[in-house]
Each structure stands twice: as C-alpha cells, then as structure tokens.
PDB file of C-alpha atoms in Angstrom:
ATOM      1  CA  MET A   1       3.426 -18.278  21.769  1.00  0.00           C
ATOM      2  CA  GLN A   2       6.313 -19.071  19.044  1.00  0.00           C
ATOM      3  CA  PRO A   3       8.534 -21.673  18.921  1.00  0.00           C
ATOM      4  CA  PRO A   4      11.650 -21.242  20.536  1.00  0.00           C
ATOM      5  CA  ILE A   5      13.386 -21.932  16.662  1.00  0.00           C
ATOM      6  CA  ALA A   6      11.409 -19.641  15.450  1.00  0.00           C
ATOM      7  CA  ILE A   7      12.761 -16.929  17.176  1.00  0.00           C
ATOM      8  CA  GLU A   8      16.271 -18.035  17.635  1.00  0.00           C
ATOM      9  CA  ILE A   9      15.833 -17.959  12.824  1.00  0.00           C
ATOM     10  CA  ALA A  10      14.271 -14.402  13.737  1.00  0.00           C
ATOM     11  CA  HIS A  11      17.689 -13.345  16.122  1.00  0.00           C
ATOM     12  CA  ALA A  12      19.596 -15.008  13.584  1.00  0.00           C
ATOM     13  CA  THR A  13      17.919 -13.561  10.908  1.00  0.00           C
ATOM     14  CA  ALA A  14      17.808 -10.140  12.129  1.00  0.00           C
ATOM     15  CA  ARG A  15      21.394 -10.116  13.055  1.00  0.00           C
ATOM     16  CA  LEU A  16      22.547 -10.730   8.951  1.00  0.00           C
ATOM     17  CA  ALA A  17      19.502  -8.057   7.881  1.00  0.00           C
ATOM     18  CA  VAL A  18      21.078  -6.102  10.092  1.00  0.00           C
ATOM     19  CA  GLU A  19      25.237  -6.761   9.290  1.00  0.00           C
ATOM     20  CA  GLU A  20      25.175  -7.401   6.058  1.00  0.00           C
ATOM     21  CA  GLY A  21      22.239  -5.571   4.871  1.00  0.00           C
ATOM     22  CA  LEU A  22      20.485  -8.267   3.524  1.00  0.00           C
ATOM     23  CA  GLU A  23      16.999  -8.645   2.616  1.00  0.00           C
ATOM     24  CA  TRP A  24      14.729 -10.944   5.632  1.00  0.00           C
ATOM     25  CA  GLY A  25      13.942 -13.774   3.658  1.00  0.00           C
ATOM     26  CA  ALA A  26      17.256 -14.438   2.127  1.00  0.00           C
ATOM     27  CA  ALA A  27      18.531 -13.623   5.273  1.00  0.00           C
ATOM     28  CA  LYS A  28      15.945 -16.157   6.916  1.00  0.00           C
ATOM     29  CA  ARG A  29      17.028 -19.678   4.067  1.00  0.00           C
ATOM     30  CA  ARG A  30      21.146 -17.494   5.653  1.00  0.00           C
ATOM     31  CA  ALA A  31      19.976 -18.217   8.814  1.00  0.00           C
ATOM     32  CA  VAL A  32      18.979 -21.683   9.290  1.00  0.00           C
ATOM     33  CA  ARG A  33      21.663 -23.085   6.802  1.00  0.00           C
ATOM     34  CA  GLU A  34      23.886 -20.791   9.840  1.00  0.00           C
ATOM     35  CA  LEU A  35      22.237 -22.273  12.140  1.00  0.00           C
ATOM     36  CA  GLY A  36      22.053 -26.082  11.545  1.00  0.00           C
ATOM     37  CA  LEU A  37      18.366 -26.977  11.342  1.00  0.00           C
ATOM     38  CA  PRO A  38      16.886 -28.509   8.109  1.00  0.00           C
ATOM     39  CA  ALA A  39      15.993 -26.703   4.970  1.00  0.00           C
ATOM     40  CA  ARG A  40      12.378 -27.191   5.413  1.00  0.00           C
ATOM     41  CA  THR A  41      12.641 -25.239   8.778  1.00  0.00           C
ATOM     42  CA  PRO A  42       9.396 -23.215   9.085  1.00  0.00           C
ATOM     43  CA  LEU A  43      10.640 -20.021   8.665  1.00  0.00           C
ATOM     44  CA  PRO A  44       9.943 -17.208  11.935  1.00  0.00           C
ATOM     45  CA  ASP A  45       6.170 -14.701   9.906  1.00  0.00           C
ATOM     46  CA  ASN A  46       8.358 -10.806   9.556  1.00  0.00           C
ATOM     47  CA  ASP A  47       6.360  -9.303  12.100  1.00  0.00           C
ATOM     48  CA  LEU A  48       8.998 -11.650  14.711  1.00  0.00           C
ATOM     49  CA  VAL A  49      11.674 -11.294  12.640  1.00  0.00           C
ATOM     50  CA  GLU A  50      11.013  -7.274  12.739  1.00  0.00           C
ATOM     51  CA  ASP A  51      10.812  -7.879  16.451  1.00  0.00           C
ATOM     52  CA  ALA A  52      14.434  -8.895  15.891  1.00  0.00           C
ATOM     53  CA  VAL A  53      16.141  -6.519  13.991  1.00  0.00           C
ATOM     54  CA  ARG A  54      14.356  -3.226  16.581  1.00  0.00           C
ATOM     55  CA  ALA A  55      15.937  -5.367  19.768  1.00  0.00           C
ATOM     56  CA  TYR A  56      19.273  -5.617  16.844  1.00  0.00           C
ATOM     57  CA  ILE A  57      19.250  -2.209  16.128  1.00  0.00           C
ATOM     58  CA  GLY A  58      19.005  -0.996  19.997  1.00  0.00           C
ATOM     59  CA  LEU A  59      21.440  -3.092  21.505  1.00  0.00           C
ATOM     60  CA  PHE A  60      24.288  -2.430  19.006  1.00  0.00           C
ATOM     61  CA  CYS A  61      23.452   0.893  16.259  1.00  0.00           C
ATOM     62  CA  ALA A  62      21.174   2.979  18.786  1.00  0.00           C
ATOM     63  CA  GLU A  63      23.821   5.875  18.306  1.00  0.00           C
ATOM     64  CA  THR A  64      24.062   5.673  13.890  1.00  0.00           C
ATOM     65  CA  GLN A  65      20.417   4.438  13.115  1.00  0.00           C
ATOM     66  CA  PRO A  66      18.178   7.386  12.955  1.00  0.00           C
ATOM     67  CA  ALA A  67      21.222   9.776  11.008  1.00  0.00           C
ATOM     68  CA  GLU A  68      21.982   6.783   8.422  1.00  0.00           C
ATOM     69  CA  LEU A  69      17.132   6.595   8.285  1.00  0.00           C
ATOM     70  CA  ARG A  70      17.267   9.550   8.363  1.00  0.00           C
ATOM     71  CA  ALA A  71      19.825   9.820   4.943  1.00  0.00           C
ATOM     72  CA  LEU A  72      17.963   6.844   3.289  1.00  0.00           C
ATOM     73  CA  ARG A  73      14.238   8.799   3.448  1.00  0.00           C
ATOM     74  CA  ARG A  74      16.012  12.032   1.829  1.00  0.00           C
ATOM     75  CA  LEU A  75      17.566   9.381  -1.063  1.00  0.00           C
ATOM     76  CA  ALA A  76      14.018   7.588  -1.039  1.00  0.00           C
ATOM     77  CA  LEU A  77      11.667  11.360  -1.284  1.00  0.00           C
ATOM     78  CA  THR A  78      14.267  12.909  -4.001  1.00  0.00           C
ATOM     79  CA  TRP A  79      13.158   9.901  -5.715  1.00  0.00           C
ATOM     80  CA  MET A  80      10.332  10.519  -5.637  1.00  0.00           C
ATOM     81  CA  GLU A  81       9.537  13.906  -6.399  1.00  0.00           C
ATOM     82  CA  ARG A  82      11.949  12.629 -10.034  1.00  0.00           C
ATOM     83  CA  LEU A  83       8.917   9.985 -10.701  1.00  0.00           C
ATOM     84  CA  GLN A  84       6.277  12.236  -8.843  1.00  0.00           C
ATOM     85  CA  ASP A  85       4.027  11.270 -12.825  1.00  0.00           C
ATOM     86  CA  PHE A  86       3.878   7.339 -11.578  1.00  0.00           C
ATOM     87  CA  ARG A  87       2.519   8.579  -8.025  1.00  0.00           C
ATOM     88  CA  PRO A  88       5.140   6.916  -6.167  1.00  0.00           C
ATOM     89  CA  TYR A  89       5.023   4.941  -2.079  1.00  0.00           C
ATOM     90  CA  LEU A  90       7.898   4.387  -0.251  1.00  0.00           C
ATOM     91  CA  GLY A  91       7.448   0.990   1.717  1.00  0.00           C
ATOM     92  CA  GLY A  92       9.461  -1.273   3.518  1.00  0.00           C
ATOM     93  CA  ALA A  93      12.781  -0.744   5.667  1.00  0.00           C
ATOM     94  CA  VAL A  94      13.670   2.491   4.453  1.00  0.00           C
ATOM     95  CA  TRP A  95       9.324   3.502   5.381  1.00  0.00           C
ATOM     96  CA  HIS A  96       9.391   1.572   8.463  1.00  0.00           C
ATOM     97  CA  GLY A  97      12.622   2.945  10.134  1.00  0.00           C
ATOM     98  CA  THR A  98      14.089  -0.411  10.683  1.00  0.00           C
ATOM     99  CA  ALA A  99      17.017   0.835   7.330  1.00  0.00           C
ATOM    100  CA  THR A 100      21.025   1.359   7.916  1.00  0.00           C
ATOM    101  CA  ARG A 101      23.063   2.145   5.943  1.00  0.00           C
ATOM    102  CA  LEU A 102      23.157  -1.260   4.389  1.00  0.00           C
ATOM    103  CA  SER A 103      19.197  -1.368   3.600  1.00  0.00           C
ATOM    104  CA  ASP A 104      18.186  -0.740  -0.573  1.00  0.00           C
ATOM    105  CA  VAL A 105      15.899   2.421  -0.771  1.00  0.00           C
ATOM    106  CA  HIS A 106      12.085   0.300  -1.778  1.00  0.00           C
ATOM    107  CA  LEU A 107       9.521   1.770  -4.045  1.00  0.00           C
ATOM    108  CA  THR A 108       6.736   1.164  -5.762  1.00  0.00           C
ATOM    109  CA  LEU A 109       5.319   3.145  -8.360  1.00  0.00           C
ATOM    110  CA  PHE A 110       1.796   2.721  -9.946  1.00  0.00           C
ATOM    111  CA  CYS A 111       1.308   3.322 -13.407  1.00  0.00           C
ATOM    112  CA  ASP A 112      -1.217   4.189 -16.333  1.00  0.00           C
ATOM    113  CA  ASP A 113       1.118   2.537 -18.362  1.00  0.00           C
ATOM    114  CA  PRO A 114       3.776   0.103 -16.964  1.00  0.00           C
ATOM    115  CA  LYS A 115       6.244   1.199 -19.356  1.00  0.00           C
ATOM    116  CA  SER A 116       6.176   4.710 -18.498  1.00  0.00           C
ATOM    117  CA  ALA A 117       8.557   4.811 -16.360  1.00  0.00           C
ATOM    118  CA  GLU A 118      11.209   2.644 -17.486  1.00  0.00           C
ATOM    119  CA  ILE A 119      11.261   5.342 -20.649  1.00  0.00           C
ATOM    120  CA  ALA A 120      11.803   7.703 -18.100  1.00  0.00           C
ATOM    121  CA  LEU A 121      14.904   5.873 -17.361  1.00  0.00           C
ATOM    122  CA  ILE A 122      16.371   5.677 -20.886  1.00  0.00           C
ATOM    123  CA  ASP A 123      14.770   9.629 -21.252  1.00  0.00           C
ATOM    124  CA  HIS A 124      16.688  10.185 -18.779  1.00  0.00           C
ATOM    125  CA  ARG A 125      19.829   8.112 -19.618  1.00  0.00           C
ATOM    126  CA  VAL A 126      19.134   6.135 -16.268  1.00  0.00           C
ATOM    127  CA  SER A 127      20.987   3.113 -15.988  1.00  0.00           C
ATOM    128  CA  TYR A 128      19.175   0.236 -14.471  1.00  0.00           C
ATOM    129  CA  GLU A 129      18.474  -2.990 -14.237  1.00  0.00           C
ATOM    130  CA  PRO A 130      15.247  -4.929 -15.527  1.00  0.00           C
ATOM    131  CA  ARG A 131      13.839  -8.174 -13.200  1.00  0.00           C
ATOM    132  CA  THR A 132      11.197  -9.596 -12.886  1.00  0.00           C
ATOM    133  CA  VAL A 133       9.526 -10.288  -8.805  1.00  0.00           C
ATOM    134  CA  LYS A 134       5.748 -11.285  -7.683  1.00  0.00           C
ATOM    135  CA  GLY A 135       3.756  -8.616  -7.533  1.00  0.00           C
ATOM    136  CA  LEU A 136       1.368  -7.304  -4.846  1.00  0.00           C
ATOM    137  CA  ARG A 137      -0.872 -10.046  -5.331  1.00  0.00           C
ATOM    138  CA  GLY A 138       1.697 -12.823  -5.723  1.00  0.00           C
ATOM    139  CA  GLU A 139       1.790 -12.253  -9.816  1.00  0.00           C
ATOM    140  CA  PRO A 140       4.499 -11.692 -12.263  1.00  0.00           C
ATOM    141  CA  VAL A 141       5.364  -7.397 -12.316  1.00  0.00           C
ATOM    142  CA  GLU A 142       8.716  -6.085 -12.681  1.00  0.00           C
ATOM    143  CA  VAL A 143      11.697  -4.550 -11.025  1.00  0.00           C
ATOM    144  CA  LEU A 144      13.380  -1.615 -12.663  1.00  0.00           C
ATOM    145  CA  SER A 145      16.752  -1.215  -9.826  1.00  0.00           C
ATOM    146  CA  LEU A 146      19.515   1.007 -10.404  1.00  0.00           C
ATOM    147  CA  SER A 147      22.369   2.667  -8.107  1.00  0.00           C
ATOM    148  CA  SER A 148      22.160   6.219  -6.301  1.00  0.00           C
ATOM    149  CA  CYS A 149      24.490   8.195  -4.222  1.00  0.00           C
ATOM    150  CA  SER A 150      23.609   9.305  -1.310  1.00  0.00           C
ATOM    151  CA  PRO A 151      25.383  12.530  -0.630  1.00  0.00           C
ATOM    152  CA  GLU A 152      24.733  11.948   2.998  1.00  0.00           C
ATOM    153  CA  LEU A 153      26.648   8.297   3.413  1.00  0.00           C
ATOM    154  CA  GLY A 154      28.787   8.927   0.428  1.00  0.00           C
ATOM    155  CA  GLU A 155      27.922   5.440  -0.952  1.00  0.00           C
ATOM    156  CA  GLU A 156      26.067   4.401  -3.428  1.00  0.00           C
ATOM    157  CA  ILE A 157      22.528   2.574  -2.718  1.00  0.00           C
ATOM    158  CA  GLY A 158      19.969   0.595  -4.945  1.00  0.00           C
ATOM    159  CA  VAL A 159      17.381   1.792  -4.860  1.00  0.00           C
ATOM    160  CA  HIS A 160      14.200  -0.712  -6.419  1.00  0.00           C
ATOM    161  CA  LEU A 161      11.460   0.171  -8.619  1.00  0.00           C
ATOM    162  CA  LEU A 162       8.434  -1.753  -7.706  1.00  0.00           C
ATOM    163  CA  ILE A 163       5.837  -1.103 -11.308  1.00  0.00           C
ATOM    164  CA  HIS A 164       2.244  -2.161 -10.820  1.00  0.00           C
ATOM    165  CA  ASP A 165      -0.578  -0.369 -12.089  1.00  0.00           C
ATOM    166  CA  LEU A 166      -2.801   2.104 -11.008  1.00  0.00           C
ATOM    167  CA  ASP A 167      -5.792  -0.131 -10.134  1.00  0.00           C
ATOM    168  CA  ASP A 168      -3.576  -1.657  -7.876  1.00  0.00           C
ATOM    169  CA  LEU A 169      -3.003   1.876  -5.514  1.00  0.00           C
ATOM    170  CA  ARG A 170      -5.672   1.053  -3.484  1.00  0.00           C
ATOM    171  CA  GLY A 171      -4.989  -1.972  -2.721  1.00  0.00           C
ATOM    172  CA  ALA A 172      -1.604  -1.729  -1.838  1.00  0.00           C
ATOM    173  CA  LEU A 173      -2.351   1.113   1.031  1.00  0.00           C
ATOM    174  CA  ARG A 174      -4.314  -1.766   3.244  1.00  0.00           C
ATOM    175  CA  PRO A 175      -2.728  -1.597   6.685  1.00  0.00           C
ATOM    176  CA  ASP A 176      -0.949  -4.097   7.124  1.00  0.00           C
ATOM    177  CA  ALA A 177      -1.274  -6.976  10.297  1.00  0.00           C
ATOM    178  CA  ARG A 178      -0.195  -4.473  13.035  1.00  0.00           C
ATOM    179  CA  GLY A 179      -2.765  -1.664  11.838  1.00  0.00           C
ATOM    180  CA  ARG A 180      -0.027   0.139   9.692  1.00  0.00           C
ATOM    181  CA  THR A 181       0.294   1.834   6.314  1.00  0.00           C
ATOM    182  CA  PRO A 182       3.306  -0.211   4.360  1.00  0.00           C
ATOM    183  CA  ARG A 183       3.781   2.550   2.314  1.00  0.00           C
ATOM    184  CA  GLY A 184       3.323   6.066   2.261  1.00  0.00           C
ATOM    185  CA  ASP A 185       3.990   9.034  -0.482  1.00  0.00           C
ATOM    186  CA  ALA A 186       6.410  11.881  -0.476  1.00  0.00           C
ATOM    187  CA  GLU A 187       3.900  13.979   1.513  1.00  0.00           C
ATOM    188  CA  ALA A 188       4.261  11.004   4.465  1.00  0.00           C
ATOM    189  CA  VAL A 189       7.949  11.159   3.591  1.00  0.00           C
ATOM    190  CA  ARG A 190       8.470  14.880   3.611  1.00  0.00           C
ATOM    191  CA  ARG A 191       6.411  14.493   7.740  1.00  0.00           C
ATOM    192  CA  LEU A 192       8.820  11.880   8.360  1.00  0.00           C
ATOM    193  CA  LEU A 193      11.529  13.957   7.639  1.00  0.00           C
ATOM    194  CA  GLU A 194      10.449  17.133   9.842  1.00  0.00           C
ATOM    195  CA  ALA A 195       9.678  15.405  12.451  1.00  0.00           C
ATOM    196  CA  PRO A 196      12.180  15.309  15.579  1.00  0.00           C
ATOM    197  CA  GLU A 197      13.881  12.275  15.466  1.00  0.00           C
ATOM    198  CA  PRO A 198      12.623   9.872  18.195  1.00  0.00           C
ATOM    199  CA  PRO A 199      13.988   7.438  18.712  1.00  0.00           C
ATOM    200  CA  LEU A 200      13.986   3.173  17.666  1.00  0.00           C
ATOM    201  CA  PRO A 201      10.245   3.200  17.950  1.00  0.00           C
ATOM    202  CA  ALA A 202      10.351  -0.650  20.506  1.00  0.00           C
ATOM    203  CA  ALA A 203       9.823  -3.472  19.292  1.00  0.00           C
ATOM    204  CA  GLU A 204       5.591  -5.116  20.126  1.00  0.00           C
ATOM    205  CA  PRO A 205       6.347  -6.998  23.251  1.00  0.00           C
ATOM    206  CA  HIS A 206       6.240 -11.593  22.292  1.00  0.00           C
ATOM    207  CA  ARG A 207       6.277 -13.097  24.947  1.00  0.00           C
ATOM    208  CA  ASP A 208       8.947 -15.687  24.286  1.00  0.00           C
ATOM    209  CA  LEU A 209      11.285 -12.531  22.365  1.00  0.00           C
ATOM    210  CA  PRO A 210      14.064 -13.120  25.259  1.00  0.00           C
TER     211      PRO A 210
END
C-alpha cells in the first residue's frame, strides 16, 4: 500500500515531467521542494511515477501526445540507423510510450571499444557534450549528449548516448519489475512505428491512486 505522501509526490512529479520535460529524478526532488516537504522525505518509486505520468497525459495531453511520441521515435530510429555499428537500444520514456515533445531521446550503445562511438561523432563533425553518469550496474559510464532537429516537431531535441561495453548487453535486456523489456533495438522501434497508433496504455492500477 502506497503512503499518501508518496502518491502526492508522484502526481507533482508527473506534472513537472510532462509540462517541463524534467527527468524523473530531478522532478521528484523538485516536487518535494514545491510541496514544502523535508529534503529527506522518501521519494516514490518509478512505477508509481510512471502511473501518475500516464494518468496526467491521459487527462491533459491525450490529443497531442501520440503524434509527439511518434515523432520522437522516428528521430530515435534515425540516430539508431546512423549508429548501427554500435548496437543502439532505445530506452526511457520514448521507448515506454510516456514521452512528449519536451522529452529527450535516450540511446544505450554497446561498443567493442568505448571510444569508438565518440570517434564516429568526431569524424562526422557532430557537436556533443560528454559527461559521466551511473551505468546499468551503478558504475560510472560516459554519456555523449547532442541536439538534433525533429522535422515533425520543428524543434531541437536532446539525444543522449549512454556508452556501455558489449558485455553489458545481455543484462541490459532483462525484464523490469513489470515484466517489460526495458529497451529495444532498431527493429523493435520500427515495429512500434509501423503499428497502428494505440491509445496511451492505462496505468497499472494502484489501490491508493485517486
């Protein structure tokens, strides 16, 4: 049973994620501040936040979100095709179907040589910003962040390339807590784009969720 305060934080997080495009971690922390809660307040888990995001999109963005999601998936596929030598997989909101035009595209690359993807960007004169984040196992890994124009949305979208070793690929495809594949390859993204646009999947029910 979810504590009421966790549900309140999740709904505030969902609003910030959808309306301002914040990543969930940053949105959770800001939601705590905006609600006037102590900084050490336990944060809701991502499943609860995802349910709140889906509910928010269903209420406020149902007419616009499907087309925006499709545009982001097309942009993701474009970069996956460009980076096919590095075994790209799409994850995050664009893969799971909760993205809007304010969302970024997150691709995980599984490389024989961790520097090979960066060299490819340099060779093609693609501007990017490197930084270090926690990887799939909590280890530090490099992310190459760039900006790419979506023709359908008519604006620049952030594309983030998370660089992993090839050996990490098997573990990266283990089902998540809800039994879903956490990321998909280019063929899986093509299937999503070829399928008729379904309504946004309903949130998995929480007995506490209003």
